[in-house]
CSV table of C-alpha atoms and ligand atoms in Angstrom, one decimal:
chain,number,residue,atom,x,y,z
A,1,MET,CA,20.6,20.8,49.5
A,2,ARG,CA,22.2,24.5,48.3
A,3,SER,CA,23.4,23.5,44.2
A,4,VAL,CA,19.5,21.0,43.8
A,5,LEU,CA,18.3,24.4,44.5
A,6,LEU,CA,19.6,26.5,42.9
A,7,LEU,CA,19.7,23.6,39.6
A,8,SER,CA,16.2,24.0,40.3
A,9,THR,CA,15.8,28.0,40.4
A,10,ALA,CA,18.2,27.4,36.7
A,11,PHE,CA,15.6,25.2,35.5
A,12,VAL,CA,12.1,27.9,35.9
A,13,LEU,CA,14.0,30.2,34.4
A,14,TRP,CA,15.8,28.5,31.4
A,15,ILE,CA,11.2,27.1,31.4
A,16,SER,CA,10.4,30.8,31.5
A,17,ALA,CA,12.8,31.7,29.1
A,18,CYS,CA,11.5,29.1,26.9
A,19,THR,CA,7.7,30.2,26.9
A,20,VAL,CA,8.6,33.9,26.1
A,21,VAL,CA,5.8,34.7,23.4
A,22,LYS,CA,7.5,36.1,20.2
A,23,PRO,CA,6.2,38.1,17.7
A,24,PRO,CA,4.3,36.3,15.0
A,25,GLU,CA,6.5,36.7,12.0
A,26,PRO,CA,5.6,38.6,9.2
A,27,TYR,CA,3.2,37.2,6.2
A,28,GLY,CA,4.0,37.9,2.5
A,29,PRO,CA,4.7,40.4,0.9
A,30,LEU,CA,6.5,43.7,3.8
A,31,PRO,CA,6.3,47.7,2.9
A,32,SER,CA,9.3,49.0,2.9
A,33,GLU,CA,10.7,51.9,5.1
A,34,ARG,CA,10.0,54.5,2.1
A,35,GLN,CA,6.1,52.9,1.6
A,36,LEU,CA,5.7,53.3,5.8
A,37,ALA,CA,7.2,56.5,5.0
A,38,TRP,CA,4.1,57.2,2.5
A,39,HIS,CA,1.5,55.1,3.8
A,40,GLU,CA,2.0,58.2,7.7
A,41,LEU,CA,1.2,61.0,5.2
A,42,GLU,CA,-2.1,60.4,3.9
A,43,TYR,CA,-3.1,63.6,2.6
A,44,TYR,CA,-0.7,65.5,0.0
A,45,MET,CA,-1.7,68.3,-2.6
A,46,PHE,CA,-1.2,67.4,-7.3
A,47,VAL,CA,-0.6,71.0,-8.1
A,48,HIS,CA,-1.7,71.4,-12.2
A,49,PHE,CA,0.3,73.8,-13.6
A,50,THR,CA,1.7,74.9,-16.9
A,51,VAL,CA,1.2,76.9,-20.3
A,52,ASN,CA,-2.9,74.7,-20.2
A,53,THR,CA,-3.4,77.4,-18.0
A,54,PHE,CA,-3.1,80.5,-19.7
A,55,THR,CA,-5.1,78.2,-22.6
A,56,ASP,CA,-7.7,77.2,-21.0
A,57,LYS,CA,-7.1,73.9,-22.2
A,58,GLU,CA,-6.7,69.8,-20.3
A,59,TRP,CA,-4.1,68.5,-22.6
A,60,GLY,CA,-1.2,71.1,-24.6
A,61,TYR,CA,-0.6,70.6,-27.7
A,62,GLY,CA,3.1,71.0,-27.5
A,63,ASP,CA,3.1,74.1,-29.5
A,64,GLU,CA,2.7,76.7,-26.9
A,65,GLU,CA,4.7,80.0,-26.9
A,66,PRO,CA,6.5,79.7,-23.8
A,67,SER,CA,5.6,83.4,-23.7
A,68,VAL,CA,1.3,81.8,-22.5
A,69,PHE,CA,3.1,81.2,-19.2
A,70,ASN,CA,2.3,84.5,-17.3
A,71,PRO,CA,1.8,83.8,-13.9
A,72,ALA,CA,1.8,87.6,-12.5
A,73,GLU,CA,1.3,86.8,-8.8
A,74,LEU,CA,2.7,84.0,-8.6
A,75,ASP,CA,2.5,82.6,-4.9
A,76,CYS,CA,4.0,79.2,-4.5
A,77,ARG,CA,4.2,80.6,-0.5
A,78,GLN,CA,0.2,81.1,-1.1
A,79,TRP,CA,0.1,77.3,-2.2
A,80,ALA,CA,1.4,76.2,0.8
A,81,ARG,CA,0.4,77.5,3.8
A,82,VAL,CA,-2.8,76.8,2.1
A,83,ALA,CA,-1.7,73.5,1.7
A,84,LYS,CA,-0.4,73.4,5.0
A,85,GLU,CA,-3.5,75.0,7.4
A,86,ALA,CA,-5.8,72.0,4.6
A,87,GLY,CA,-3.8,69.0,7.2
A,88,MET,CA,-1.7,67.9,3.7
A,89,LYS,CA,1.5,67.0,3.9
A,90,GLY,CA,3.2,67.9,0.9
A,91,ILE,CA,2.4,68.8,-2.9
A,92,ILE,CA,2.8,67.2,-5.7
A,93,ILE,CA,4.0,70.2,-8.8
A,94,THR,CA,3.2,68.7,-12.8
A,95,ALA,CA,6.7,69.9,-13.7
A,96,LYS,CA,6.5,69.1,-17.3
A,97,HIS,CA,2.6,67.9,-18.7
A,98,HIS,CA,2.5,65.9,-21.9
A,99,ASP,CA,2.6,69.7,-23.8
A,100,GLY,CA,6.5,69.1,-22.9
A,101,PHE,CA,6.7,72.9,-20.9
A,102,CYS,CA,9.2,73.2,-18.2
A,103,LEU,CA,8.2,74.8,-14.4
A,104,TRP,CA,12.2,74.9,-14.2
A,105,PRO,CA,14.5,76.1,-16.9
A,106,SER,CA,15.9,72.6,-18.0
A,107,ALA,CA,19.1,73.1,-19.6
A,108,PHE,CA,18.0,70.2,-21.9
A,109,THR,CA,15.0,72.2,-23.7
A,110,GLU,CA,14.1,75.3,-25.1
A,111,HIS,CA,10.5,74.8,-24.5
A,112,SER,CA,10.5,76.5,-20.6
A,113,VAL,CA,9.7,79.2,-17.7
A,114,LYS,CA,13.5,80.7,-19.5
A,115,ASN,CA,12.7,81.8,-22.4
A,116,SER,CA,8.8,83.0,-20.8
A,117,ASN,CA,8.7,86.2,-19.5
A,118,TRP,CA,7.5,85.4,-16.4
A,119,ARG,CA,10.6,86.7,-14.1
A,120,ASN,CA,12.0,88.2,-17.0
A,121,GLY,CA,12.7,84.2,-18.3
A,122,GLN,CA,15.0,84.4,-14.8
A,123,GLY,CA,12.2,82.6,-13.4
A,124,ASP,CA,11.8,78.7,-12.1
A,125,VAL,CA,8.6,77.4,-10.2
A,126,LEU,CA,10.3,74.5,-8.6
A,127,LYS,CA,13.2,76.1,-6.6
A,128,GLU,CA,10.4,79.0,-6.0
A,129,LEU,CA,7.9,75.7,-3.8
A,130,ARG,CA,11.1,74.0,-2.5
A,131,GLU,CA,11.0,76.7,-0.5
A,132,ALA,CA,7.8,77.5,0.0
A,133,CYS,CA,7.9,73.7,0.9
A,134,ASN,CA,10.5,74.2,3.2
A,135,GLU,CA,9.2,77.2,5.5
A,136,TYR,CA,6.1,74.9,5.3
A,137,GLY,CA,7.3,71.5,7.0
A,138,LEU,CA,5.5,70.6,4.1
A,139,LYS,CA,7.6,67.4,1.6
A,140,MET,CA,8.1,67.6,-2.3
A,141,GLY,CA,7.3,65.6,-5.5
A,142,ILE,CA,7.4,65.5,-8.9
A,143,TYR,CA,5.2,65.0,-12.0
A,144,LEU,CA,7.1,64.1,-15.2
A,145,SER,CA,5.4,63.1,-17.6
A,146,PRO,CA,7.4,61.1,-20.1
A,147,TRP,CA,4.9,62.0,-23.0
A,148,ASP,CA,5.7,64.6,-24.3
A,149,ARG,CA,4.5,65.8,-27.2
A,150,ASN,CA,6.5,68.9,-27.4
A,151,SER,CA,9.9,67.1,-28.7
A,152,ALA,CA,11.2,66.8,-31.7
A,153,VAL,CA,12.9,62.6,-30.5
A,154,TYR,CA,9.7,61.4,-29.1
A,155,GLY,CA,9.5,57.7,-30.1
A,156,THR,CA,12.6,57.6,-31.1
A,157,PRO,CA,15.5,56.3,-27.8
A,158,GLU,CA,17.1,59.5,-28.0
A,159,TYR,CA,14.0,61.0,-26.1
A,160,LEU,CA,14.7,58.3,-23.4
A,161,THR,CA,18.2,60.1,-22.7
A,162,TYR,CA,16.0,64.1,-23.0
A,163,TYR,CA,13.6,62.6,-20.4
A,164,ARG,CA,16.0,60.9,-18.6
A,165,ASN,CA,18.1,64.1,-17.9
A,166,GLN,CA,15.4,66.3,-17.3
A,167,LEU,CA,14.8,63.8,-14.4
A,168,ARG,CA,18.3,63.3,-12.9
A,169,GLU,CA,18.3,67.5,-13.1
A,170,LEU,CA,14.8,67.4,-10.8
A,171,LEU,CA,15.6,64.9,-8.5
A,172,THR,CA,19.4,66.8,-7.8
A,173,GLN,CA,18.7,70.5,-8.1
A,174,TYR,CA,15.0,70.1,-5.8
A,175,GLY,CA,16.0,68.6,-2.0
A,176,GLU,CA,14.3,65.9,-1.0
A,177,ILE,CA,12.0,64.1,-3.7
A,178,PHE,CA,9.0,62.0,-1.4
A,179,GLU,CA,7.4,60.9,-4.4
A,180,VAL,CA,7.9,61.1,-8.1
A,181,TRP,CA,4.6,60.7,-10.3
A,182,PHE,CA,5.1,58.6,-13.3
A,183,ASP,CA,1.0,59.1,-15.2
A,184,GLY,CA,0.3,55.8,-17.9
A,185,ALA,CA,-1.0,58.6,-20.2
A,186,ASN,CA,1.3,58.1,-23.4
A,187,GLY,CA,1.4,58.8,-27.4
A,188,GLY,CA,-1.2,60.1,-30.3
A,189,ASP,CA,-0.7,63.8,-32.0
A,190,GLY,CA,1.3,66.7,-31.0
A,191,TYR,CA,3.4,68.9,-32.5
A,192,TYR,CA,6.6,67.3,-31.9
A,193,GLY,CA,8.5,70.3,-33.0
A,194,GLY,CA,6.9,70.9,-35.9
A,195,ALA,CA,6.3,67.4,-36.6
A,196,ARG,CA,3.1,68.4,-36.4
A,197,GLU,CA,2.4,64.2,-36.4
A,198,THR,CA,0.7,61.2,-34.6
A,199,ARG,CA,2.9,59.2,-32.4
A,200,ARG,CA,2.4,55.5,-31.2
A,201,ILE,CA,4.5,53.8,-28.8
A,202,ASP,CA,4.6,50.7,-27.7
A,203,ASN,CA,4.3,51.5,-23.7
A,204,LYS,CA,5.4,47.5,-22.8
A,205,THR,CA,8.9,48.4,-24.1
A,206,TYR,CA,9.6,52.6,-25.6
A,207,TYR,CA,10.3,53.8,-22.1
A,208,ASP,CA,12.7,51.2,-21.0
A,209,TRP,CA,11.2,51.5,-17.4
A,210,ALA,CA,13.3,49.7,-15.1
A,211,ASN,CA,16.2,51.6,-16.5
A,212,THR,CA,15.1,55.4,-15.6
A,213,HIS,CA,13.6,54.3,-12.4
A,214,ALA,CA,17.0,52.8,-11.1
A,215,ILE,CA,17.9,56.7,-11.6
A,216,VAL,CA,15.2,57.4,-8.5
A,217,ARG,CA,17.0,54.9,-6.8
A,218,GLU,CA,20.2,55.5,-7.0
A,219,LEU,CA,19.7,59.6,-6.8
A,220,GLN,CA,16.1,59.5,-4.3
A,221,PRO,CA,16.3,56.5,-2.3
A,222,GLN,CA,13.8,57.3,0.0
A,223,ALA,CA,11.7,58.5,-3.3
A,224,VAL,CA,8.6,56.2,-4.1
A,225,MET,CA,8.0,56.4,-7.5
A,226,PHE,CA,3.8,56.4,-8.9
A,227,SER,CA,3.0,54.9,-11.6
A,228,ASP,CA,-0.6,52.9,-12.1
A,229,ALA,CA,1.2,50.0,-11.5
A,230,GLY,CA,3.9,51.3,-8.9
A,231,PRO,CA,6.5,50.2,-8.7
A,232,ASP,CA,5.9,51.7,-5.3
A,233,VAL,CA,2.3,53.2,-5.2
A,234,ARG,CA,-0.5,51.6,-7.6
A,235,TRP,CA,-3.5,54.1,-9.3
A,236,VAL,CA,-6.4,53.4,-7.4
A,237,GLY,CA,-8.3,52.7,-11.6
A,238,ASN,CA,-10.5,56.1,-11.5
A,239,GLU,CA,-9.6,59.8,-10.8
A,240,ARG,CA,-13.5,59.5,-8.8
A,241,GLY,CA,-11.2,60.0,-5.4
A,242,MET,CA,-12.9,56.6,-5.0
A,243,GLY,CA,-11.2,53.7,-3.5
A,244,SER,CA,-12.2,50.5,-3.0
A,245,LEU,CA,-13.6,48.9,-0.6
A,246,THR,CA,-11.8,45.9,-0.5
A,247,ASN,CA,-8.3,46.9,-0.2
A,248,TRP,CA,-5.0,44.5,-0.5
A,249,CYS,CA,-1.8,46.7,-0.3
A,250,LEU,CA,-0.4,44.0,-2.7
A,251,LEU,CA,-0.4,43.5,-6.3
A,252,ASN,CA,1.4,41.6,-9.1
A,253,LYS,CA,3.0,44.1,-10.8
A,254,ASP,CA,5.2,42.2,-12.4
A,255,GLU,CA,2.1,41.3,-15.6
A,256,MET,CA,1.2,45.1,-16.1
A,257,TYR,CA,3.0,48.3,-17.4
A,258,PRO,CA,1.6,52.1,-16.9
A,259,GLY,CA,-1.0,52.9,-19.8
A,260,GLY,CA,-2.6,49.4,-19.9
A,261,ASP,CA,-6.2,48.2,-19.5
A,262,PHE,CA,-5.5,47.3,-16.1
A,263,ALA,CA,-8.2,50.6,-13.8
A,264,SER,CA,-10.6,47.3,-13.0
A,265,ILE,CA,-8.2,45.3,-10.8
A,266,LEU,CA,-6.6,48.4,-9.4
A,267,GLY,CA,-9.1,49.2,-6.9
A,268,GLU,CA,-9.0,46.0,-5.4
A,269,GLY,CA,-5.4,45.2,-5.6
A,270,HIS,CA,-4.4,41.5,-6.1
A,271,GLU,CA,-5.3,40.2,-2.7
A,272,ASN,CA,-2.0,37.1,-3.2
A,273,GLY,CA,-0.2,39.6,-5.4
A,274,LYS,CA,3.4,38.7,-4.9
A,275,TYR,CA,4.3,42.7,-4.1
A,276,TRP,CA,3.7,45.7,-1.8
A,277,VAL,CA,2.3,48.2,-3.8
A,278,PRO,CA,-0.2,50.0,-1.9
A,279,ALA,CA,-3.5,52.5,-4.1
A,280,GLU,CA,-2.9,56.5,-4.3
A,281,VAL,CA,-7.0,58.2,-5.4
A,282,ASP,CA,-5.9,61.0,-7.2
A,283,VAL,CA,-8.5,63.2,-7.5
A,284,SER,CA,-9.4,67.2,-9.0
A,285,ILE,CA,-10.9,69.8,-5.5
A,286,ARG,CA,-11.9,71.2,-10.1
A,287,ARG,CA,-13.0,69.4,-12.4
A,288,GLY,CA,-10.7,69.8,-15.0
A,289,TRP,CA,-7.0,69.2,-13.2
A,290,PHE,CA,-6.2,71.9,-14.7
A,291,TYR,CA,-7.2,76.0,-13.7
A,292,HIS,CA,-10.0,77.4,-16.1
A,293,PRO,CA,-12.2,79.7,-15.5
A,294,SER,CA,-15.6,78.5,-16.5
A,295,GLN,CA,-15.4,76.5,-13.3
A,296,ASP,CA,-15.2,79.0,-10.4
A,297,SER,CA,-18.1,78.2,-9.9
A,298,ILE,CA,-17.9,74.4,-9.3
A,299,VAL,CA,-15.3,73.6,-6.4
A,300,ARG,CA,-15.5,70.8,-4.9
A,301,SER,CA,-17.8,71.3,-1.4
A,302,PRO,CA,-16.3,71.2,2.0
A,303,GLU,CA,-18.9,68.1,3.1
A,304,ASN,CA,-17.6,66.7,-0.8
A,305,LEU,CA,-14.2,66.4,0.0
A,306,LEU,CA,-14.8,64.9,3.3
A,307,GLU,CA,-17.0,62.1,0.9
A,308,LEU,CA,-14.3,62.0,-0.1
A,309,TYR,CA,-11.5,61.6,2.2
A,310,TYR,CA,-14.0,58.9,4.0
A,311,SER,CA,-13.4,56.8,-0.1
A,312,SER,CA,-10.0,57.2,0.1
A,313,VAL,CA,-8.5,57.7,3.2
A,314,GLY,CA,-11.1,55.8,4.8
A,315,ARG,CA,-10.4,52.7,2.5
A,316,ASN,CA,-7.4,52.0,2.7
A,317,SER,CA,-5.6,54.7,0.0
A,318,ASN,CA,-4.0,57.6,0.0
A,319,LEU,CA,-5.8,60.9,-0.6
A,320,LEU,CA,-4.1,62.8,-3.2
A,321,LEU,CA,-5.8,66.0,-3.7
A,322,ASN,CA,-5.7,68.3,-7.6
A,323,VAL,CA,-5.6,72.2,-6.8
A,324,PRO,CA,-4.9,74.2,-9.5
A,325,PRO,CA,-3.7,77.2,-9.4
A,326,ASP,CA,-5.2,80.1,-12.1
A,327,ARG,CA,-3.3,82.8,-14.4
A,328,ARG,CA,-1.9,84.5,-11.5
A,329,GLY,CA,-0.2,81.9,-10.3
A,330,LEU,CA,-2.1,81.4,-7.0
A,331,LEU,CA,-5.0,79.3,-6.1
A,332,HIS,CA,-8.6,80.9,-6.1
A,333,GLU,CA,-10.4,82.0,-3.4
A,334,ASN,CA,-13.2,79.8,-3.5
A,335,ASP,CA,-10.8,76.3,-3.9
A,336,VAL,CA,-9.1,77.8,-0.4
A,337,LYS,CA,-12.1,78.2,1.1
A,338,SER,CA,-13.9,75.0,0.1
A,339,LEU,CA,-10.5,73.0,1.6
A,340,LEU,CA,-9.7,75.2,4.8
A,341,ALA,CA,-13.7,74.4,5.2
A,342,PHE,CA,-12.5,70.8,4.8
A,343,ARG,CA,-9.9,71.5,7.9
A,344,GLU,CA,-13.1,72.0,10.4
A,345,LEU,CA,-15.3,69.6,9.8
A,346,ARG,CA,-12.4,66.9,9.2
A,347,GLU,CA,-11.3,68.0,12.7
A,348,LYS,CA,-14.9,68.0,13.9
A,349,GLU,CA,-15.6,64.1,12.8
A,350,PHE,CA,-13.0,63.3,14.9
A,351,GLU,CA,-13.5,65.6,17.9
A,352,ARG,CA,-14.6,62.8,20.3
A,353,GLU,CA,-12.5,60.0,20.2
A,354,LEU,CA,-14.0,57.7,22.7
A,355,ALA,CA,-12.5,53.9,23.3
A,356,LYS,CA,-9.0,55.2,23.9
A,357,GLY,CA,-7.6,53.8,27.6
A,358,LYS,CA,-10.7,51.6,27.7
A,359,ARG,CA,-10.9,48.6,29.5
A,360,ALA,CA,-10.8,46.2,25.7
A,361,THR,CA,-10.6,41.8,26.1
A,362,ALA,CA,-10.2,39.5,23.7
A,363,SER,CA,-11.2,35.7,22.7
A,364,SER,CA,-7.6,34.9,22.7
A,365,VAL,CA,-4.5,36.8,23.1
A,366,ARG,CA,-0.7,35.3,22.3
A,367,GLY,CA,1.1,36.6,25.0
A,368,LYS,CA,1.4,39.1,27.6
A,369,LYS,CA,3.4,41.5,24.8
A,370,PHE,CA,0.2,41.1,23.1
A,371,THR,CA,-2.7,41.8,24.4
A,372,ALA,CA,-6.9,43.3,23.6
A,373,GLY,CA,-5.2,46.6,25.5
A,374,ASN,CA,-2.9,47.3,22.8
A,375,VAL,CA,-5.6,48.9,19.7
A,376,ASN,CA,-6.9,51.2,22.6
A,377,ASP,CA,-3.6,52.4,24.5
A,378,GLY,CA,-2.3,55.2,21.5
A,379,ASN,CA,0.8,53.5,20.6
A,380,PRO,CA,1.1,52.7,17.2
A,381,GLU,CA,4.1,49.9,17.5
A,382,THR,CA,2.1,48.4,20.3
A,383,TYR,CA,-0.7,45.0,18.5
A,384,TRP,CA,-2.9,43.4,19.8
A,385,ALA,CA,-2.0,39.4,17.9
A,386,THR,CA,-3.8,35.9,18.6
A,387,PRO,CA,-1.5,32.6,18.5
A,388,ASP,CA,0.2,31.4,14.7
A,389,ASP,CA,-3.0,28.9,14.6
A,390,VAL,CA,-5.8,31.3,15.6
A,391,THR,CA,-7.2,33.3,12.5
A,392,SER,CA,-10.3,34.7,13.6
A,393,ALA,CA,-10.7,36.0,16.8
A,394,ASN,CA,-12.5,39.2,18.2
A,395,VAL,CA,-11.8,42.3,20.7
A,396,THR,CA,-14.3,44.0,22.9
A,397,ILE,CA,-14.1,47.6,23.9
A,398,ASP,CA,-15.9,47.7,27.0
A,399,LEU,CA,-17.3,51.1,26.9
A,400,GLY,CA,-18.3,51.4,30.8
A,401,GLU,CA,-21.7,53.2,30.0
A,402,GLU,CA,-23.9,53.0,27.1
A,403,THR,CA,-22.1,55.8,24.5
A,404,GLU,CA,-23.1,57.0,21.4
A,405,VAL,CA,-20.6,56.0,19.4
A,406,ASN,CA,-20.9,56.1,14.8
A,407,ARG,CA,-17.3,55.9,13.0
A,408,ILE,CA,-14.5,53.5,13.8
A,409,MET,CA,-11.3,53.0,12.7
A,410,LEU,CA,-9.4,50.5,12.4
A,411,GLN,CA,-4.7,49.0,11.8
A,412,GLU,CA,-3.0,46.7,10.6
A,413,TYR,CA,0.4,46.6,12.0
A,414,ILE,CA,1.7,46.2,7.8
A,415,LYS,CA,5.3,45.8,9.4
A,416,LEU,CA,3.9,42.7,9.3
A,417,GLY,CA,2.0,42.8,6.2
A,418,GLN,CA,-1.7,42.5,5.6
A,419,ARG,CA,-3.6,39.7,7.3
A,420,VAL,CA,-7.4,41.0,7.5
A,421,LYS,CA,-9.8,39.3,5.4
A,422,GLU,CA,-12.7,39.6,6.8
A,423,PHE,CA,-14.2,41.3,9.8
A,424,LYS,CA,-16.5,42.7,11.2
A,425,VAL,CA,-17.8,45.3,14.5
A,426,GLU,CA,-21.1,44.4,16.7
A,427,ALA,CA,-22.4,47.1,19.0
A,428,LEU,CA,-23.3,46.1,22.7
A,429,SER,CA,-26.5,48.2,23.1
A,430,GLY,CA,-28.8,47.3,25.7
A,431,ASP,CA,-28.8,43.9,25.9
A,432,GLN,CA,-29.1,43.2,22.2
A,433,TRP,CA,-25.5,42.7,20.3
A,434,ILE,CA,-26.8,44.8,16.8
A,435,ASN,CA,-24.4,44.5,13.4
A,436,LEU,CA,-22.9,47.7,12.5
A,437,VAL,CA,-20.8,46.7,10.1
A,438,ASP,CA,-19.0,44.2,7.6
A,439,GLY,CA,-15.8,44.9,6.1
A,440,THR,CA,-13.2,43.0,4.4
A,441,THR,CA,-9.7,44.1,4.3
A,442,ILE,CA,-8.3,46.5,6.1
A,443,GLY,CA,-4.8,47.0,5.8
A,444,TYR,CA,-2.9,50.6,6.9
A,445,LYS,CA,-6.1,52.5,8.0
A,446,VAL,CA,-9.8,51.9,7.5
A,447,ILE,CA,-12.3,54.1,9.1
A,448,ARG,CA,-16.8,53.8,8.6
A,449,ARG,CA,-20.0,55.4,9.3
A,450,PHE,CA,-22.7,54.1,10.9
A,451,PRO,CA,-25.0,55.5,12.4
A,452,VAL,CA,-25.5,56.6,15.8
A,453,VAL,CA,-25.7,53.9,18.2
A,454,LYS,CA,-25.6,53.7,22.4
A,455,ALA,CA,-23.7,51.5,22.5
A,456,SER,CA,-22.1,49.7,26.7
A,457,LYS,CA,-19.3,47.9,24.7
A,458,VAL,CA,-18.1,47.9,20.7
A,459,ARG,CA,-16.9,44.6,19.9
A,460,VAL,CA,-15.0,43.4,16.2
A,461,THR,CA,-15.3,40.2,14.9
A,462,ILE,CA,-11.8,39.0,12.8
A,463,THR,CA,-13.6,36.2,10.7
A,464,SER,CA,-10.8,35.7,8.6
A,465,SER,CA,-7.9,36.4,8.4
A,466,LYS,CA,-4.7,35.0,5.9
A,467,ALA,CA,-2.4,34.7,9.5
A,468,CYS,CA,-2.2,35.6,13.2
A,469,PRO,CA,-5.0,39.4,13.3
A,470,VAL,CA,-2.1,41.6,13.7
A,471,ILE,CA,-3.8,44.4,14.5
A,472,SER,CA,-2.2,47.5,16.5
A,473,ASN,CA,-5.5,50.7,16.7
A,474,ILE,CA,-9.1,50.2,17.0
A,475,GLU,CA,-10.7,54.6,17.0
A,476,LEU,CA,-14.6,55.2,17.9
A,477,TYR,CA,-16.3,58.2,17.7
A,478,ARG,CA,-18.9,60.1,17.6
A,479,ALA,CA,-19.4,62.5,14.8
A,480,PRO,CA,-21.8,65.3,14.6
A,481,GLY,CA,-24.8,64.0,13.4
A,482,GLU,CA,-26.9,60.6,12.9
B,1,FUL,C1,-3.2,61.3,-17.2
B,1,FUL,C2,-3.3,63.1,-17.3
B,1,FUL,O1,-3.7,63.2,-18.7
B,1,FUL,C3,-4.2,63.9,-16.8
B,1,FUL,O2,-4.0,65.2,-18.0
B,1,FUL,C4,-3.8,64.5,-15.3
B,1,FUL,O3,-2.7,64.8,-15.3
B,1,FUL,C5,-3.7,63.4,-14.1
B,1,FUL,C6,-3.2,62.7,-13.2
B,1,FUL,O4,-3.1,61.8,-15.0
B,1,FUL,O5,-3.0,60.4,-17.0
């Protein structure tokens, strides 16, 4: 009798062990560790600064005298303090723009700060920025323009050695770099060591990108590389600050190269792309990338910056906002004012979260570990998931009583891939279900606005998904205004 009892207990234990529900298998391309860390940064500063700041140009020709670079009050700590106060997570600086002037004393050229009068030729902007970023707990990134209108050897194989030597300097002398920015503007007229001519390169082959990328991986394995089509982060396809409403983090990057004509594809990415290459929105707070005194009065307003935030971070993209230092070497008062007021606006926007801890139920649940309550438990590591064969399902958050709502934030658990193709959001107002949002992709994060509604319940329906939906976060807000 005793052994029968033992046997049946063992059988019950065995059965329940077999029915422990497994998490969904990852689906499609996945983000790397470095990309996951990058997604979480969301918002950081671009700093365009070089001889152009002093010559009032956007693209320097490459024949500028290094002596024109003289930012008498340069203070990278001011840049970093403002970035921090603005809520940004890092700063990416143009170590070298197309004019070829280096903001650090490169051993491989005379065309740098070492031949300027600034700090008697002893200065190093990169070093000062590094120290400032450390002081304020910010990440640091670099922009090293492949196109160099100063270099006599631009266009020949020798230039690649020069370019890579500079890259090595930047990646070994300035601590941890979180992002390396390779822009796609390439070839044309320039000074080229006095030749003053037009040089065209074949942007598919000239730069031999694979071997340059390998240097970044070797020296700074945690850094993501940005260019038109990645390898790690892609351009969003415009400089107006507009992320795409449908935005796949996926891209068939093999067929693409920097400077190619792909802008129309880069916004949406490829639904069935082979690689994880999320979009970054780069945009300037002014009309130009560099500082021009004539633009002092046309700095983007805090309200405009909030719009940019919704059209970038709110559309599954990171926001790289350019704030160009002026001729003193400081961020201009008007830009600072706008940035800080934008931070306040943003904080007010997301001050009143309504969903956390409220009762959540779902039309389908994979198992106990994957219940609806995981979407509003404040833990990004838990998620709601359905069984593998269920690709359309809904989750309802019960607000308890009629509550005014006008914003929703949604996040997929992207460690398991980007899955959702279409969703909608509805509210139960009185006894009527009202449609609030018709959406397509989600990805790392989507934030959508809708007119204020009094809702007792909010229902998110995943109408179409490549595989069972895996949703880690849903937040609801009542932002100021209508
Ligand atoms: C482009 C450059 O040509 C612009 O000057 C600017 O640096 C922008 C961010 O990237 O490729």
